[in-house]
Amino acid sequence: MDQRQSLWEFMQQQSGKLLQQTIQHIGLTFISLLIAVLIGLPLGIYIARNKKAAGIVLGAAGVLQTIPSIALLGFLIPVLGIGPVPAIAALFLYALLPVIRNTYTGINGVDPGVKEAALAMGMTATQRLFRVDLVLAFPVIMAGIRTATVINVGVGTLAAYIAAGGLGEFIFGGIALNNTNMILAGAIPAALLAILLDFLLSLVQRTGSRKRKMVLGLLPLVMLFFSSFYVMPIGNTRLLAGFTPEFMGRRDGDIGLRSVYGLTIRTVVISDAVMYKAIYDHKLDVISGYSTDGRLQAYDLVTLEDDKKIFPPYYAAPVVRSEVLRNYPELAPVLNKLAGRINDSIMTLLNYRAEYLNQPPDRIARDFLESAGLYHPPRNGKKGLIRLGSKIFPEQYILTDMYAMLIRGFTDLEVDSKTGLGGTKICFEALVHQQIDMYPEYTGTALLAILQPPPALTDRLAGSRDSVYRYVSDRFDREYGLTWLDPIGFNNAYALMMRRSQAEQSGIRTISDLTHYLKNQK
Amino acid sequence: MIVVKNISKRFNMHNAVDNISFTVGQGENVVFLGTSGSGKTTLLKMINRLIEPDCGEILIDGRSIVDQRPEHLRRGIGYVFQNNGLFPHYTIEENIAIVPRLLGWNRDRIAPRVISLMEKLRLPPAQYLNAYPNELSGGQQQRVGIARALAADPPVLLMDEPFGALDPITRASVKKDFKELDELRSKTIILVTHDVQEAFELADRIFLMDGGRIIQEGKPEDMFDRPATQYVKDFFEGQRYIFDHFKNSQH
């Protein structure tokens, strides 16, 4: 009945993909490292001689280092688009500071007496640099390159968010799908890779002074060799699809598209945070989106009709710990005030305000509650504390804010919001382990990502809103002590999306149309 | 012959060297004597352009030192540091061979030169040729420093407190072997020290410095017999015994 696999089985089954991702990851790490060394080493040498420039250069590189990696990718996408270029650029920027700083520190750390002696013997500045400064600073410079390498292996996982491949594809896919094996299949090789590279470089770092000059010459060649590992997947169709890591691994995602529709399309893995912009900018042609996403409207996209019904319904409803509902009987009616109040078009509009007009979620939530006559000022009660969680996208923020306002306005309970808990797995685990008391979940997600029933059962349930809801609420109650309250109304299902203009031009209305279109293109 | 004309150097509003002029003859050994901060090391480093003077002129054998590239100038001037300044990543052989290599000597010429200098400075080549500086004692390191400065047989030798960092017994031993070097004949040597005894031992002529100026120059006995100022008189006060000791032991 239960089809749980061991990690080893998963890795064996996915060994081809795993090898490809690992090789991509090594390539990505070394390309950016090589560029960082080629630029950082001369820059470090330069500022070691020009102390006035040192403050500016180290300051600038230091500021780059403090930018959170996700934000840095966000900054780079408008300039460099998606794919390998922004990923390499981001990793390069992170690797830069350790290389520059250690070169600078290493050269400055050389005994000034030795440096002065080198000049007094009649060495030119260049002779001193290569025969004395760099050789004596070598261990410190190598330490910087080691740091940069480890940073790059770690940050490199984020490349999967912007269609640049690497081990992040498994990690983020696994987080989204609540698939521990998949997470570990990406995380363990990434960790081992970091440890292995760090160890190998530590051997290089201990090179005796005799061989250091040779190593300094060989190192870029070795890096160049590993850089060549990085080859992006090239498909055979003209259209390019960008699917989220989560979508890639789901039966009601890429797998279903292949098996049910026979769809074969060149595919890259990308984060949902950037894919809408990417399709709007013609970097992608087809994406896996959510049917209530506000950017659908903002970027003039159309959803393709799921004519063979592979996407099950994703009705949203609050999932609450049953114990909390028993302790505070007044809570359930208050949370149910939202039931049936938000349909697809309202949710799309609310999301549009958040994602495209950049309005704060609490303002959107309050505007809606006021217009629906559901807003009461906070009663500032102290009866108890309800901890709200949310996944890390605007729709969840808006819903969580609405629930917080309802609880504060209609009960004497206090609210603590823990928003941005990442994906499904993190939210669900937090709820089960009583770190939070409730969060909004979707029936389809609960079915396919959390409960994972056998495919036959899934196929029987899929397509019917009520049977999926009954199945998940029943099993959540029995197995986890969690209660599904009434659905809010909208169905945030998966959908394939295209630019309206392109879809109309090519006469593509359904997913079957897309499949035929691609077959005829070949 | 070294001619120094009116050179000055200021660091942060402070006159390190204040309008100094002097001449050192071919083969002459002179000692600049002074307390720390008197400007004697700054003066020394201006002669091989480790420090550039603010004004003034220095001529070596009639040629201004600014008319040649600094590295070429320095390859013709031996330099001994107080803290040896040996390259930690070079063997003793490589350290001594630095300047000959920069000058493009071939191996057949360098190897015997290094061995001969090591023997003269009592560093058994079999034992130390391939050793690294950190395997040597302080006195041995200073011997290597002296050998390195002499390797290319430069006509001029600059020495900055060359025995200052050594303990008294080691100092006496290194100094003794140094004085006995046949290499030193015909070399023009400028040595700076704060050690009156060392000045008496090594100098043909002493320049007493204070506050960036030369207070008095002359033969060692002139300093006692005709002190130019009260400062000179005070500086040598109580050193008469040492001076007499050397005069007696030398004659």
mmCIF file of N, CA and C in Angstrom, chain B residues 72-135:
data_model
loop_
_atom_site.group_PDB
_atom_site.id
_atom_site.type_symbol
_atom_site.label_atom_id
_atom_site.label_comp_id
_atom_site.label_asym_id
_atom_site.label_seq_id
_atom_site.Cartn_x
_atom_site.Cartn_y
_atom_site.Cartn_z
ATOM 1 N N HIS B 72 68.638 48.788 -10.287
ATOM 2 C CA HIS B 72 70.010 48.656 -10.779
ATOM 3 C C HIS B 72 70.994 49.247 -9.783
ATOM 4 N N LEU B 73 70.630 50.404 -9.218
ATOM 5 C CA LEU B 73 71.465 51.036 -8.195
ATOM 6 C C LEU B 73 71.689 50.076 -7.029
ATOM 7 N N ARG B 74 70.568 49.462 -6.569
ATOM 8 C CA ARG B 74 70.639 48.638 -5.357
ATOM 9 C C ARG B 74 71.444 47.362 -5.572
ATOM 10 N N ARG B 75 71.430 46.831 -6.796
ATOM 11 C CA ARG B 75 72.202 45.606 -7.047
ATOM 12 C C ARG B 75 73.703 45.871 -6.903
ATOM 13 N N GLY B 76 74.084 47.141 -6.970
ATOM 14 C CA GLY B 76 75.494 47.487 -6.813
ATOM 15 C C GLY B 76 75.845 47.933 -5.401
ATOM 16 N N ILE B 77 74.889 47.845 -4.476
ATOM 17 C CA ILE B 77 75.145 48.283 -3.102
ATOM 18 C C ILE B 77 74.730 47.158 -2.163
ATOM 19 N N GLY B 78 75.674 46.667 -1.357
ATOM 20 C CA GLY B 78 75.313 45.645 -0.370
ATOM 21 C C GLY B 78 74.532 46.278 0.772
ATOM 22 N N TYR B 79 73.561 45.532 1.332
ATOM 23 C CA TYR B 79 72.766 46.095 2.423
ATOM 24 C C TYR B 79 72.578 45.027 3.484
ATOM 25 N N VAL B 80 72.940 45.358 4.731
ATOM 26 C CA VAL B 80 72.763 44.420 5.845
ATOM 27 C C VAL B 80 71.749 45.012 6.815
ATOM 28 N N PHE B 81 70.721 44.219 7.142
ATOM 29 C CA PHE B 81 69.651 44.678 8.041
ATOM 30 C C PHE B 81 69.909 44.222 9.469
ATOM 31 N N GLN B 82 69.368 44.996 10.400
ATOM 32 C CA GLN B 82 69.477 44.605 11.814
ATOM 33 C C GLN B 82 68.809 43.240 12.040
ATOM 34 N N ASN B 83 67.591 43.059 11.460
ATOM 35 C CA ASN B 83 66.885 41.786 11.637
ATOM 36 C C ASN B 83 67.015 40.924 10.386
ATOM 37 N N ASN B 84 68.174 40.799 9.881
ATOM 38 C CA ASN B 84 68.627 40.002 8.748
ATOM 39 C C ASN B 84 67.778 40.075 7.469
ATOM 40 N N GLY B 85 66.408 40.080 7.563
ATOM 41 C CA GLY B 85 65.578 40.178 6.363
ATOM 42 C C GLY B 85 65.806 39.042 5.385
ATOM 43 N N LEU B 86 66.174 37.856 5.887
ATOM 44 C CA LEU B 86 66.358 36.707 4.993
ATOM 45 C C LEU B 86 64.998 36.223 4.483
ATOM 46 N N PHE B 87 64.974 35.639 3.274
ATOM 47 C CA PHE B 87 63.723 35.101 2.727
ATOM 48 C C PHE B 87 63.468 33.749 3.371
ATOM 49 N N PRO B 88 62.369 33.613 4.125
ATOM 50 C CA PRO B 88 62.124 32.357 4.834
ATOM 51 C C PRO B 88 61.909 31.173 3.895
ATOM 52 N N HIS B 89 61.486 31.447 2.649
ATOM 53 C CA HIS B 89 61.180 30.355 1.717
ATOM 54 C C HIS B 89 62.367 30.022 0.811
ATOM 55 N N TYR B 90 63.517 30.672 1.038
ATOM 56 C CA TYR B 90 64.720 30.383 0.265
ATOM 57 C C TYR B 90 65.704 29.627 1.161
ATOM 58 N N THR B 91 66.460 28.693 0.581
ATOM 59 C CA THR B 91 67.523 28.054 1.354
ATOM 60 C C THR B 91 68.642 29.075 1.560
ATOM 61 N N ILE B 92 69.622 28.705 2.399
ATOM 62 C CA ILE B 92 70.747 29.598 2.648
ATOM 63 C C ILE B 92 71.469 29.896 1.335
ATOM 64 N N GLU B 93 71.648 28.848 0.533
ATOM 65 C CA GLU B 93 72.312 29.034 -0.749
ATOM 66 C C GLU B 93 71.550 30.034 -1.620
ATOM 67 N N GLU B 94 70.226 29.846 -1.688
ATOM 68 C CA GLU B 94 69.413 30.736 -2.528
ATOM 69 C C GLU B 94 69.403 32.155 -1.995
ATOM 70 N N ASN B 95 69.380 32.281 -0.666
ATOM 71 C CA ASN B 95 69.389 33.612 -0.075
ATOM 72 C C ASN B 95 70.666 34.370 -0.452
ATOM 73 N N ILE B 96 71.806 33.662 -0.349
ATOM 74 C CA ILE B 96 73.073 34.327 -0.650
ATOM 75 C C ILE B 96 73.156 34.650 -2.143
ATOM 76 N N ALA B 97 72.500 33.814 -2.963
ATOM 77 C CA ALA B 97 72.628 33.969 -4.415
ATOM 78 C C ALA B 97 71.650 34.970 -5.018
ATOM 79 N N ILE B 98 70.837 35.627 -4.178
ATOM 80 C CA ILE B 98 69.777 36.487 -4.742
ATOM 81 C C ILE B 98 70.337 37.526 -5.711
ATOM 82 N N VAL B 99 71.310 38.326 -5.247
ATOM 83 C CA VAL B 99 71.776 39.429 -6.091
ATOM 84 C C VAL B 99 72.537 38.916 -7.330
ATOM 85 N N PRO B 100 73.458 37.946 -7.169
ATOM 86 C CA PRO B 100 74.084 37.412 -8.388
ATOM 87 C C PRO B 100 73.071 36.925 -9.414
ATOM 88 N N ARG B 101 71.995 36.297 -8.953
ATOM 89 C CA ARG B 101 70.970 35.835 -9.908
ATOM 90 C C ARG B 101 70.290 37.006 -10.589
ATOM 91 N N LEU B 102 69.978 38.035 -9.787
ATOM 92 C CA LEU B 102 69.335 39.213 -10.398
ATOM 93 C C LEU B 102 70.263 39.835 -11.437
ATOM 94 N N LEU B 103 71.577 39.712 -11.182
ATOM 95 C CA LEU B 103 72.539 40.284 -12.121
ATOM 96 C C LEU B 103 72.788 39.366 -13.311
ATOM 97 N N GLY B 104 72.176 38.176 -13.265
ATOM 98 C CA GLY B 104 72.273 37.270 -14.407
ATOM 99 C C GLY B 104 73.566 36.455 -14.444
ATOM 100 N N TRP B 105 74.236 36.295 -13.300
ATOM 101 C CA TRP B 105 75.416 35.421 -13.286
ATOM 102 C C TRP B 105 74.985 34.007 -13.649
ATOM 103 N N ASN B 106 75.877 33.228 -14.268
ATOM 104 C CA ASN B 106 75.507 31.833 -14.511
ATOM 105 C C ASN B 106 75.867 30.972 -13.299
ATOM 106 N N ARG B 107 75.277 29.782 -13.288
ATOM 107 C CA ARG B 107 75.396 28.889 -12.132
ATOM 108 C C ARG B 107 76.857 28.590 -11.758
ATOM 109 N N ASP B 108 77.684 28.394 -12.784
ATOM 110 C CA ASP B 108 79.081 28.018 -12.524
ATOM 111 C C ASP B 108 79.822 29.100 -11.764
ATOM 112 N N ARG B 109 79.321 30.298 -11.876
ATOM 113 C CA ARG B 109 79.977 31.390 -11.180
ATOM 114 C C ARG B 109 79.374 31.573 -9.789
ATOM 115 N N ILE B 110 78.059 31.318 -9.682
ATOM 116 C CA ILE B 110 77.377 31.579 -8.406
ATOM 117 C C ILE B 110 77.780 30.551 -7.347
ATOM 118 N N ALA B 111 77.746 29.253 -7.707
ATOM 119 C CA ALA B 111 77.950 28.195 -6.704
ATOM 120 C C ALA B 111 79.260 28.350 -5.931
ATOM 121 N N PRO B 112 80.400 28.482 -6.606
ATOM 122 C CA PRO B 112 81.645 28.633 -5.833
ATOM 123 C C PRO B 112 81.675 29.913 -5.004
ATOM 124 N N ARG B 113 81.048 30.961 -5.529
ATOM 125 C CA ARG B 113 81.004 32.227 -4.794
ATOM 126 C C ARG B 113 80.262 32.049 -3.463
ATOM 127 N N VAL B 114 79.113 31.377 -3.518
ATOM 128 C CA VAL B 114 78.317 31.158 -2.309
ATOM 129 C C VAL B 114 79.121 30.332 -1.310
ATOM 130 N N ILE B 115 79.764 29.266 -1.803
ATOM 131 C CA ILE B 115 80.504 28.384 -0.892
ATOM 132 C C ILE B 115 81.678 29.123 -0.254
ATOM 133 N N SER B 116 82.372 29.914 -1.057
ATOM 134 C CA SER B 116 83.521 30.633 -0.506
ATOM 135 C C SER B 116 83.093 31.624 0.581
ATOM 136 N N LEU B 117 81.974 32.329 0.343
ATOM 137 C CA LEU B 117 81.492 33.271 1.364
ATOM 138 C C LEU B 117 81.052 32.543 2.629
ATOM 139 N N MET B 118 80.389 31.415 2.466
ATOM 140 C CA MET B 118 79.938 30.673 3.640
ATOM 141 C C MET B 118 81.140 30.210 4.474
ATOM 142 N N GLU B 119 82.168 29.773 3.777
ATOM 143 C CA GLU B 119 83.353 29.330 4.514
ATOM 144 C C GLU B 119 83.989 30.482 5.275
ATOM 145 N N LYS B 120 84.095 31.634 4.600
ATOM 146 C CA LYS B 120 84.709 32.795 5.263
ATOM 147 C C LYS B 120 83.904 33.235 6.477
ATOM 148 N N LEU B 121 82.555 33.053 6.410
ATOM 149 C CA LEU B 121 81.708 33.485 7.527
ATOM 150 C C LEU B 121 81.425 32.330 8.486
ATOM 151 N N ARG B 122 82.234 31.265 8.390
ATOM 152 C CA ARG B 122 82.146 30.115 9.301
ATOM 153 C C ARG B 122 80.752 29.489 9.322
ATOM 154 N N LEU B 123 80.179 29.299 8.104
ATOM 155 C CA LEU B 123 78.923 28.560 7.969
ATOM 156 C C LEU B 123 79.261 27.328 7.128
ATOM 157 N N PRO B 124 79.545 26.173 7.761
ATOM 158 C CA PRO B 124 79.958 24.995 6.995
ATOM 159 C C PRO B 124 78.959 24.692 5.872
ATOM 160 N N PRO B 125 79.362 24.791 4.593
ATOM 161 C CA PRO B 125 78.412 24.620 3.485
ATOM 162 C C PRO B 125 77.719 23.268 3.503
ATOM 163 N N ALA B 126 78.445 22.211 3.833
ATOM 164 C CA ALA B 126 77.839 20.884 3.806
ATOM 165 C C ALA B 126 76.623 20.841 4.711
ATOM 166 N N GLN B 127 76.708 21.587 5.808
ATOM 167 C CA GLN B 127 75.629 21.536 6.796
ATOM 168 C C GLN B 127 74.498 22.516 6.481
ATOM 169 N N TYR B 128 74.858 23.682 5.927
ATOM 170 C CA TYR B 128 73.877 24.765 5.860
ATOM 171 C C TYR B 128 73.422 25.163 4.458
ATOM 172 N N LEU B 129 74.084 24.644 3.423
ATOM 173 C CA LEU B 129 73.763 25.068 2.065
ATOM 174 C C LEU B 129 72.263 24.954 1.780
ATOM 175 N N ASN B 130 71.685 23.809 2.164
ATOM 176 C CA ASN B 130 70.283 23.569 1.836
ATOM 177 C C ASN B 130 69.347 23.761 3.026
ATOM 178 N N ALA B 131 69.878 24.385 4.087
ATOM 179 C CA ALA B 131 69.031 24.650 5.252
ATOM 180 C C ALA B 131 68.189 25.896 4.979
ATOM 181 N N TYR B 132 67.126 26.050 5.769
ATOM 182 C CA TYR B 132 66.299 27.260 5.681
ATOM 183 C C TYR B 132 66.641 28.171 6.851
ATOM 184 N N PRO B 133 66.433 29.482 6.696
ATOM 185 C CA PRO B 133 66.836 30.427 7.753
ATOM 186 C C PRO B 133 66.320 30.059 9.140
ATOM 187 N N ASN B 134 65.079 29.520 9.223
ATOM 188 C CA ASN B 134 64.550 29.251 10.567
ATOM 189 C C ASN B 134 65.261 28.092 11.265
ATOM 190 N N GLU B 135 66.145 27.378 10.525
ATOM 191 C CA GLU B 135 66.898 26.300 11.164
ATOM 192 C C GLU B 135 68.213 26.806 11.743
#
